[in-house]
Short mmCIF file of C-alpha atoms and ligand atoms in Angstrom, two decimals:
data_model
loop_
_atom_site.label_atom_id
_atom_site.label_comp_id
_atom_site.label_asym_id
_atom_site.label_seq_id
_atom_site.Cartn_x
_atom_site.Cartn_y
_atom_site.Cartn_z
CA UNK A 16 37.39 -63.32 194.97
CA UNK A 17 35.02 -65.86 196.43
CA UNK A 18 33.50 -63.15 198.69
CA UNK A 19 32.73 -61.08 195.50
CA UNK A 20 31.40 -64.24 193.64
CA UNK A 21 30.33 -67.69 194.92
CA UNK A 22 30.57 -66.86 198.64
CA UNK A 23 28.83 -63.44 198.22
CA UNK A 24 26.82 -63.33 201.65
CA UNK A 25 25.66 -60.63 203.81
CA UNK A 26 27.32 -61.02 207.22
CA UNK A 27 24.21 -59.97 209.07
CA UNK A 28 22.01 -62.74 207.53
CA UNK A 29 21.19 -66.12 209.09
CA UNK A 30 21.63 -68.57 206.16
CA UNK A 31 24.96 -70.47 205.31
CA UNK A 32 26.27 -67.84 202.90
CA UNK A 33 25.54 -65.29 205.38
CA UNK A 34 27.23 -67.23 208.27
CA UNK A 35 30.29 -67.93 206.15
CA UNK A 36 30.69 -64.33 205.30
CA UNK A 37 30.32 -63.32 209.02
CA UNK A 38 32.97 -65.84 209.99
CA UNK A 39 35.43 -64.37 207.35
CA UNK A 40 34.91 -60.93 208.81
CA UNK A 41 35.50 -62.20 212.26
CA UNK A 42 38.59 -64.01 211.29
CA UNK A 43 39.82 -60.98 209.63
CA UNK A 44 39.01 -59.02 212.61
CA UNK A 45 41.36 -61.22 214.64
CA UNK A 46 44.22 -60.69 212.31
CA UNK A 47 43.76 -56.96 212.07
CA UNK A 48 43.27 -56.68 215.92
CA UNK A 49 46.31 -58.64 216.55
CA UNK A 50 48.51 -56.42 214.39
CA UNK A 51 47.23 -53.34 216.26
CA UNK A 52 47.65 -54.95 219.76
CA UNK A 53 44.03 -55.06 220.62
CA UNK A 54 41.28 -57.64 221.21
CA UNK A 55 39.11 -58.62 218.33
CA UNK A 56 35.99 -57.02 220.17
CA UNK A 57 37.86 -53.90 220.28
CA UNK A 58 38.05 -53.50 216.52
CA UNK A 59 35.55 -51.70 214.29
CA UNK A 60 35.82 -51.96 210.40
CA UNK A 61 35.09 -48.86 208.71
CA UNK A 62 34.91 -47.44 205.21
CA UNK A 63 38.60 -46.17 205.05
CA UNK A 64 41.08 -44.32 207.25
CA UNK A 65 39.10 -40.99 207.04
CA UNK A 66 35.90 -42.50 208.50
CA UNK A 67 37.97 -44.20 211.27
CA UNK A 68 39.48 -40.86 212.19
CA UNK A 69 36.10 -39.12 212.07
CA UNK A 70 34.59 -41.81 214.37
CA UNK A 71 37.46 -41.41 216.83
CA UNK A 72 37.25 -37.64 217.14
CA UNK A 73 33.65 -36.91 216.66
CA UNK A 74 32.39 -40.10 218.30
CA UNK A 75 34.53 -39.49 221.44
CA UNK A 76 33.52 -35.96 221.94
CA UNK A 77 29.64 -36.83 221.36
CA UNK A 78 30.05 -39.57 223.95
CA UNK A 79 31.93 -37.31 226.42
CA UNK A 80 31.95 -33.40 225.66
CA UNK A 81 35.12 -31.61 226.41
CA UNK A 82 38.18 -29.98 224.91
CA UNK A 83 40.05 -31.37 222.04
CA UNK A 84 43.88 -31.08 221.46
CA UNK A 85 45.35 -32.34 218.21
CA UNK A 86 48.76 -31.69 216.46
CA UNK A 87 49.08 -29.01 213.89
CA UNK A 88 50.20 -31.50 211.35
CA UNK A 89 47.43 -34.08 211.54
CA UNK A 90 45.99 -35.36 208.23
CA UNK A 91 42.77 -33.45 207.34
CA UNK A 92 40.81 -36.59 208.22
CA UNK A 93 41.67 -35.58 212.01
CA UNK A 94 42.32 -31.95 211.66
CA UNK A 95 38.97 -30.92 210.14
CA UNK A 96 36.83 -32.76 212.76
CA UNK A 97 39.11 -31.44 215.53
CA UNK A 98 38.84 -27.98 214.14
CA UNK A 99 35.13 -28.14 213.96
CA UNK A 100 35.10 -28.94 217.55
CA UNK A 101 37.48 -25.89 218.35
CA UNK A 102 40.45 -27.87 219.07
CA UNK A 103 43.56 -26.44 220.39
CA UNK A 104 46.62 -27.25 218.08
CA UNK A 105 49.78 -28.56 219.48
CA UNK A 106 52.62 -27.12 217.56
CA UNK A 107 55.74 -28.98 216.08
CA UNK A 108 59.35 -27.85 215.97
CA UNK A 109 61.20 -27.44 212.67
CA UNK A 110 62.06 -31.33 212.61
CA UNK A 111 58.32 -31.98 212.66
CA UNK A 112 58.25 -33.36 216.19
CA UNK A 113 55.59 -32.32 218.58
CA UNK A 114 56.78 -29.61 221.02
CA UNK A 115 56.08 -31.52 224.30
CA UNK A 116 56.29 -28.60 226.63
CA UNK A 117 53.54 -26.78 224.52
CA UNK A 118 51.54 -30.03 224.50
CA UNK A 119 51.83 -30.13 228.10
CA UNK A 120 50.55 -26.57 228.57
CA UNK A 121 47.56 -27.15 226.47
CA UNK A 122 46.32 -30.17 228.43
CA UNK A 123 44.15 -30.19 231.51
CA UNK A 124 41.29 -32.09 233.40
CA UNK A 125 38.90 -30.58 230.93
CA UNK A 126 40.62 -32.28 227.93
CA UNK A 127 38.44 -35.07 226.64
CA UNK A 128 40.29 -36.07 223.58
CA UNK A 129 44.00 -35.79 222.38
CA UNK A 130 44.74 -36.85 218.80
CA UNK A 131 48.44 -37.16 217.66
CA UNK A 132 49.38 -39.08 214.68
CA UNK A 133 52.00 -41.75 214.75
CA UNK A 134 53.70 -41.07 211.49
CA UNK A 135 53.03 -38.12 209.13
CA UNK A 136 51.86 -38.67 205.73
CA UNK A 137 53.85 -35.79 204.02
CA UNK A 138 57.11 -36.46 205.59
CA UNK A 139 57.13 -39.85 207.19
CA UNK A 140 58.28 -38.22 210.56
CA UNK A 141 57.49 -40.57 213.53
CA UNK A 142 56.31 -39.12 216.89
CA UNK A 143 57.88 -40.19 220.06
CA UNK A 144 54.35 -41.65 221.07
CA UNK A 145 55.20 -43.20 224.39
CA UNK A 146 56.57 -39.75 225.70
CA UNK A 147 53.43 -38.12 224.54
CA UNK A 148 51.18 -40.61 226.13
CA UNK A 149 52.81 -40.15 229.33
CA UNK A 150 52.42 -36.32 229.29
CA UNK A 151 48.67 -36.89 228.25
CA UNK A 152 48.02 -39.30 231.08
CA UNK A 153 49.49 -37.04 233.66
CA UNK A 154 48.14 -33.80 232.47
CA UNK A 155 44.70 -34.76 231.05
CA UNK A 156 43.56 -37.74 233.12
CA UNK A 157 40.06 -37.58 231.67
CA UNK A 158 41.11 -37.54 227.95
CA UNK A 159 40.99 -40.47 225.44
CA UNK A 160 44.25 -40.67 223.36
CA UNK A 161 43.75 -41.23 219.66
CA UNK A 162 46.40 -41.90 217.09
CA UNK A 163 46.18 -41.96 213.37
CA UNK A 164 48.36 -44.74 212.37
CA UNK A 165 47.33 -44.95 208.79
CA UNK A 166 50.88 -44.16 207.40
CA UNK A 167 52.54 -46.22 210.16
CA UNK A 168 51.08 -49.73 209.86
CA UNK A 169 53.16 -50.76 206.74
CA UNK A 170 56.57 -49.80 208.20
CA UNK A 171 56.34 -49.84 212.16
CA UNK A 172 55.10 -52.13 214.83
CA UNK A 173 51.96 -50.08 215.65
CA UNK A 174 51.00 -52.75 218.24
CA UNK A 175 54.13 -51.79 220.22
CA UNK A 176 54.30 -48.15 219.37
CA UNK A 177 50.63 -47.32 220.05
CA UNK A 178 50.18 -49.52 223.12
CA UNK A 179 49.39 -46.44 225.13
CA UNK A 180 46.55 -45.28 222.82
CA UNK A 181 42.81 -45.74 223.39
CA UNK A 182 42.05 -45.40 219.76
CA UNK A 183 43.96 -46.31 216.67
CA UNK A 184 42.96 -45.72 213.07
CA UNK A 185 44.36 -47.58 210.10
CA UNK A 186 43.53 -47.95 206.45
CA UNK A 187 43.69 -50.82 204.10
CA UNK A 188 45.07 -49.26 201.09
CA UNK A 189 48.25 -48.06 202.81
CA UNK A 190 49.15 -51.83 203.48
CA UNK A 191 48.30 -53.50 200.29
CA UNK A 192 44.42 -53.84 200.63
CA UNK A 193 41.97 -52.10 198.57
CA UNK A 194 40.70 -48.44 199.01
CA UNK A 195 37.41 -47.76 201.10
CA UNK A 196 38.12 -49.95 203.96
CA UNK A 197 39.67 -49.18 207.30
CA UNK A 198 39.43 -49.99 210.97
CA UNK A 199 39.34 -48.13 214.31
CA UNK A 200 40.60 -49.82 217.41
CA UNK A 201 38.64 -48.71 220.51
CA UNK A 202 40.52 -50.01 223.39
CA UNK A 203 38.37 -50.91 226.41
CA UNK A 204 36.98 -49.05 228.51
CA UNK A 205 36.85 -46.19 225.95
CA UNK A 206 33.28 -45.58 224.63
CA UNK A 207 32.33 -43.69 221.54
CA UNK A 208 29.04 -42.48 220.00
CA UNK A 209 28.44 -44.15 216.65
CA UNK A 210 28.52 -41.83 213.74
CA UNK A 211 26.80 -44.38 211.31
CA UNK A 212 23.53 -45.63 213.05
CA UNK A 213 21.05 -48.11 211.51
CA UNK A 214 21.35 -51.79 211.29
CA UNK A 215 23.74 -52.19 214.35
CA UNK A 216 26.69 -53.94 212.71
CA UNK A 217 30.12 -53.85 214.37
CA UNK A 218 28.31 -54.13 217.74
CA UNK A 219 26.46 -50.90 217.20
CA UNK A 220 29.64 -48.98 216.69
CA UNK A 221 29.24 -48.68 213.05
CA UNK A 222 26.06 -49.53 211.15
CA UNK A 223 26.10 -50.64 207.51
CA UNK A 224 26.70 -53.92 205.86
CA UNK A 225 30.38 -54.73 205.86
CA UNK A 226 32.57 -54.72 202.81
CA UNK A 227 33.43 -58.40 203.37
CA UNK A 228 35.84 -58.83 200.25
CA UNK A 229 37.76 -55.54 201.27
CA UNK A 230 37.96 -56.62 204.82
CA UNK A 231 39.22 -60.21 203.88
CA UNK A 232 41.66 -58.53 201.67
CA UNK A 233 42.76 -56.11 204.29
CA UNK A 234 43.35 -59.01 206.60
CA UNK A 235 45.19 -60.93 203.98
CA UNK A 236 47.49 -57.95 203.43
CA UNK A 237 48.10 -57.39 207.18
CA UNK A 238 48.96 -61.06 207.63
CA UNK A 239 51.56 -60.85 204.98
CA UNK A 240 52.80 -57.51 206.30
CA UNK A 241 53.40 -58.60 209.73
CA UNK A 242 55.74 -61.30 208.62
CA UNK A 243 57.54 -59.46 205.93
CA UNK A 244 57.69 -55.88 207.48
CA UNK A 245 61.21 -56.11 208.98
CA UNK A 246 62.84 -57.22 205.73
CA UNK A 247 60.63 -54.82 203.59
CA UNK A 248 61.53 -51.81 205.61
CA UNK A 249 65.35 -52.66 205.15
CA UNK A 250 64.92 -53.10 201.56
CA UNK A 251 62.78 -50.08 201.00
CA UNK A 252 64.70 -47.87 203.27
CA UNK A 253 68.05 -48.60 201.03
CA UNK A 254 66.09 -47.62 198.00
CA UNK A 255 64.87 -44.48 199.68
CA UNK A 256 68.17 -43.59 200.86
CA UNK A 257 69.60 -44.06 197.42
CA UNK A 258 67.00 -41.45 196.30
CA UNK A 259 68.23 -39.06 199.08
CA UNK A 260 71.82 -39.39 198.50
CA UNK A 261 71.34 -39.18 194.57
CA UNK A 262 69.10 -36.02 194.82
CA UNK A 263 71.34 -34.39 197.38
CA UNK A 264 74.39 -35.04 195.17
CA UNK A 265 72.94 -34.05 191.86
CA UNK A 266 70.66 -31.12 192.61
CA UNK A 267 71.98 -27.95 194.26
CA UNK A 268 69.80 -26.08 196.80
CA UNK A 269 67.72 -28.98 198.01
CA UNK A 270 66.73 -29.71 201.57
CA UNK A 271 66.04 -33.16 202.82
CA UNK A 272 63.06 -32.47 205.28
CA UNK A 273 63.42 -33.87 208.75
CA UNK A 274 67.01 -35.30 208.12
CA UNK A 275 67.95 -36.44 211.61
CA UNK A 276 64.53 -37.73 212.98
CA UNK A 277 62.97 -41.14 212.98
CA UNK A 278 60.84 -41.64 209.88
CA UNK A 279 59.09 -44.35 208.01
CA UNK A 280 61.04 -46.40 205.38
CA UNK A 281 59.12 -45.29 202.29
CA UNK A 282 59.10 -41.42 202.19
CA UNK A 283 61.60 -39.00 200.94
CA UNK A 284 60.46 -35.39 201.22
CA UNK A 285 62.35 -32.47 199.75
CA UNK A 286 62.11 -28.90 199.39
CA UNK A 287 63.63 -27.62 196.10
CA UNK A 288 64.57 -23.97 195.91
CA UNK A 289 63.43 -21.82 193.10
CA UNK A 290 61.19 -24.49 191.63
CA UNK A 291 57.34 -24.93 191.89
CA UNK A 292 56.06 -28.36 192.90
CA UNK A 293 53.40 -28.38 190.16
CA UNK A 294 55.86 -27.85 187.37
CA UNK A 295 58.04 -30.49 188.84
CA UNK A 296 55.27 -33.03 189.22
CA UNK A 297 54.31 -32.36 185.62
CA UNK A 298 57.64 -33.11 184.18
CA UNK A 299 58.27 -36.13 186.40
CA UNK A 300 54.81 -37.56 185.13
CA UNK A 301 56.09 -37.32 181.61
CA UNK A 302 58.85 -39.72 182.52
CA UNK A 303 56.28 -41.87 184.41
CA UNK A 304 57.33 -40.91 187.95
CA UNK A 305 54.19 -40.31 189.89
CA UNK A 306 55.06 -38.12 192.82
CA UNK A 307 53.24 -35.74 195.09
CA UNK A 308 53.77 -32.24 196.18
CA UNK A 309 52.48 -32.78 199.77
CA UNK A 310 49.45 -34.90 200.75
CA UNK A 311 47.49 -35.84 197.64
CA UNK A 312 44.56 -33.86 198.79
CA UNK A 313 46.36 -30.64 198.84
CA UNK A 314 48.64 -30.98 195.71
CA UNK A 315 47.42 -28.22 193.33
CA UNK A 316 47.24 -25.49 196.03
CA UNK A 317 49.69 -22.74 195.57
CA UNK A 318 50.56 -22.42 199.20
CA UNK A 319 53.02 -24.84 201.22
CA UNK A 320 51.09 -27.50 203.06
CA UNK A 321 49.90 -26.93 206.61
CA UNK A 322 52.57 -29.44 207.79
CA UNK A 323 55.46 -27.41 206.22
CA UNK A 324 54.12 -24.33 207.53
CA UNK A 325 53.72 -25.77 211.09
CA UNK A 326 57.32 -26.81 210.78
CA UNK A 327 58.16 -23.24 209.90
CA UNK A 328 59.69 -24.04 206.46
CA UNK A 329 60.26 -20.77 204.61
CA UNK A 330 57.33 -20.38 202.47
CA UNK A 331 59.28 -19.80 199.27
CA UNK A 332 60.99 -22.93 199.73
CA UNK A 333 57.92 -24.78 200.71
CA UNK A 334 56.45 -24.08 197.35
CA UNK A 335 59.18 -26.52 195.92
CA UNK A 336 58.11 -29.24 198.17
CA UNK A 337 58.25 -32.93 196.55
CA UNK A 338 57.31 -36.14 198.30
CA UNK A 339 58.73 -39.23 196.66
CA UNK A 340 57.12 -42.36 198.32
CA UNK A 341 58.05 -45.96 197.76
CA UNK A 342 56.11 -49.09 198.36
CA UNK A 343 56.18 -53.06 198.28
CA UNK A 344 56.43 -52.77 194.50
CA UNK A 345 59.32 -50.32 194.24
CA UNK A 346 62.48 -51.58 192.52
CA UNK A 347 66.13 -50.41 191.89
CA UNK A 348 64.81 -49.50 188.35
CA UNK A 349 62.23 -47.15 189.96
CA UNK A 350 64.88 -45.30 191.92
CA UNK A 351 67.16 -45.07 188.83
CA UNK A 352 64.27 -43.61 186.81
CA UNK A 353 63.64 -40.80 189.52
CA UNK A 354 67.45 -40.02 189.68
CA UNK A 355 67.47 -39.56 185.89
CA UNK A 356 64.22 -37.63 185.65
CA UNK A 357 64.34 -35.43 188.70
CA UNK A 358 67.77 -33.42 188.15
CA UNK A 359 66.80 -33.04 184.37
CA UNK A 360 63.21 -31.64 185.49
CA UNK A 361 64.93 -29.26 188.02
CA UNK A 362 67.51 -28.09 185.71
CA UNK A 363 64.92 -27.46 183.07
CA UNK A 364 62.60 -25.37 185.27
CA UNK A 365 65.49 -23.39 186.79
CA UNK A 366 66.92 -22.66 183.44
CA UNK A 367 63.60 -21.45 181.99
CA UNK A 368 63.14 -19.46 185.14
CA UNK A 369 66.54 -17.69 184.66
CA UNK A 370 65.57 -16.96 181.13
CA UNK A 371 62.30 -15.39 182.11
CA UNK A 372 64.05 -13.32 184.69
CA UNK A 373 66.36 -12.10 181.87
N1 PLP B 427 45.23 -40.43 207.81
C1 PLP B 427 46.47 -40.35 207.06
C2 PLP B 427 47.73 -39.99 207.79
C3 PLP B 427 46.53 -40.64 205.81
O1 PLP B 427 47.63 -40.60 205.09
C4 PLP B 427 45.34 -40.84 205.01
C5 PLP B 427 45.23 -41.11 203.68
O2 PLP B 427 46.21 -40.79 203.02
C6 PLP B 427 44.19 -40.80 205.87
C7 PLP B 427 44.04 -40.55 207.07
C8 PLP B 427 42.82 -41.00 205.08
O3 PLP B 427 42.59 -42.32 204.81
P1 PLP B 427 41.58 -42.92 203.69
O4 PLP B 427 42.24 -42.35 202.36
O5 PLP B 427 41.60 -44.51 203.85
O6 PLP B 427 40.35 -42.30 203.96
#
């Protein structure tokens, strides 16, 4: 609050209020950098995860033109800039894990950038990043390796898991901060061309007056997160597994996506046969359960998400996809509410479908 009121200084200025704001940004930088396992000077604050991803992909290729490879299941914040640059897409298997042999085939000395997310935003599935990095270093020695860790930071030790990455994107609103703030770690000696140019803030890597209050809030959230993460993971995982068990026990013809792979603690993703996601979401909302069909950007579209398509999920089944995600405020009562509302919703939709089919 002080940075929105009494201490509202521009960190680029020279007077006391400005210097205080600048110090607050620098102290925040130390906190977030440590959580990502990089030096403070290697961290650039951005206006969110999308901007961090765009800076990583487009900034890397502008600085060093060459071929781009990304996974087929990236968030659109990575996928769209990569596709704009003609990227080759590394496929995943039916469990949502990168096909390491195919990845290896796609890489060579002409590759300038490889972008593989740490955890997927629709399924929560976590990639074996050390193995991926070893393949990238061997096959594409001239490439920068970027990872979108936006979904990972709240639940995983990103500093350890992404220790081999040159570029790491994160977003404040996934870890308890506000929307519209994020960061990109650019590990030395990686060099990027800035996307936002002008005042030269963030050591010329992202011009524009920083969102001081948002950055301070992000650091406060991250500071709390690193201390509480292990216990929160256990607590939230228990709630999530209750959802999994309850749904599988009460609703016939449901697939729990990526059952046997490592996933973040917070996401339960299902494909419900003979039910359309949108109708499910509508009925769930009437019970105050706010869920998602896939990534929030693509809910509403009448085709399975690109993530499910890449995993080879039967398109008919994919139309009944449902992502139930938990967070730090989730409680047992929330789980109970889902386990009451969802079976009722599915039952109702299937019954009306049967009636329509005569
Ligand atoms: N990357 C992933 C994996 C995400 O889940 C999201 C947002 O949901 C983003 C990038 C974009 O982050 P932001 O919403 O901060 O722009």
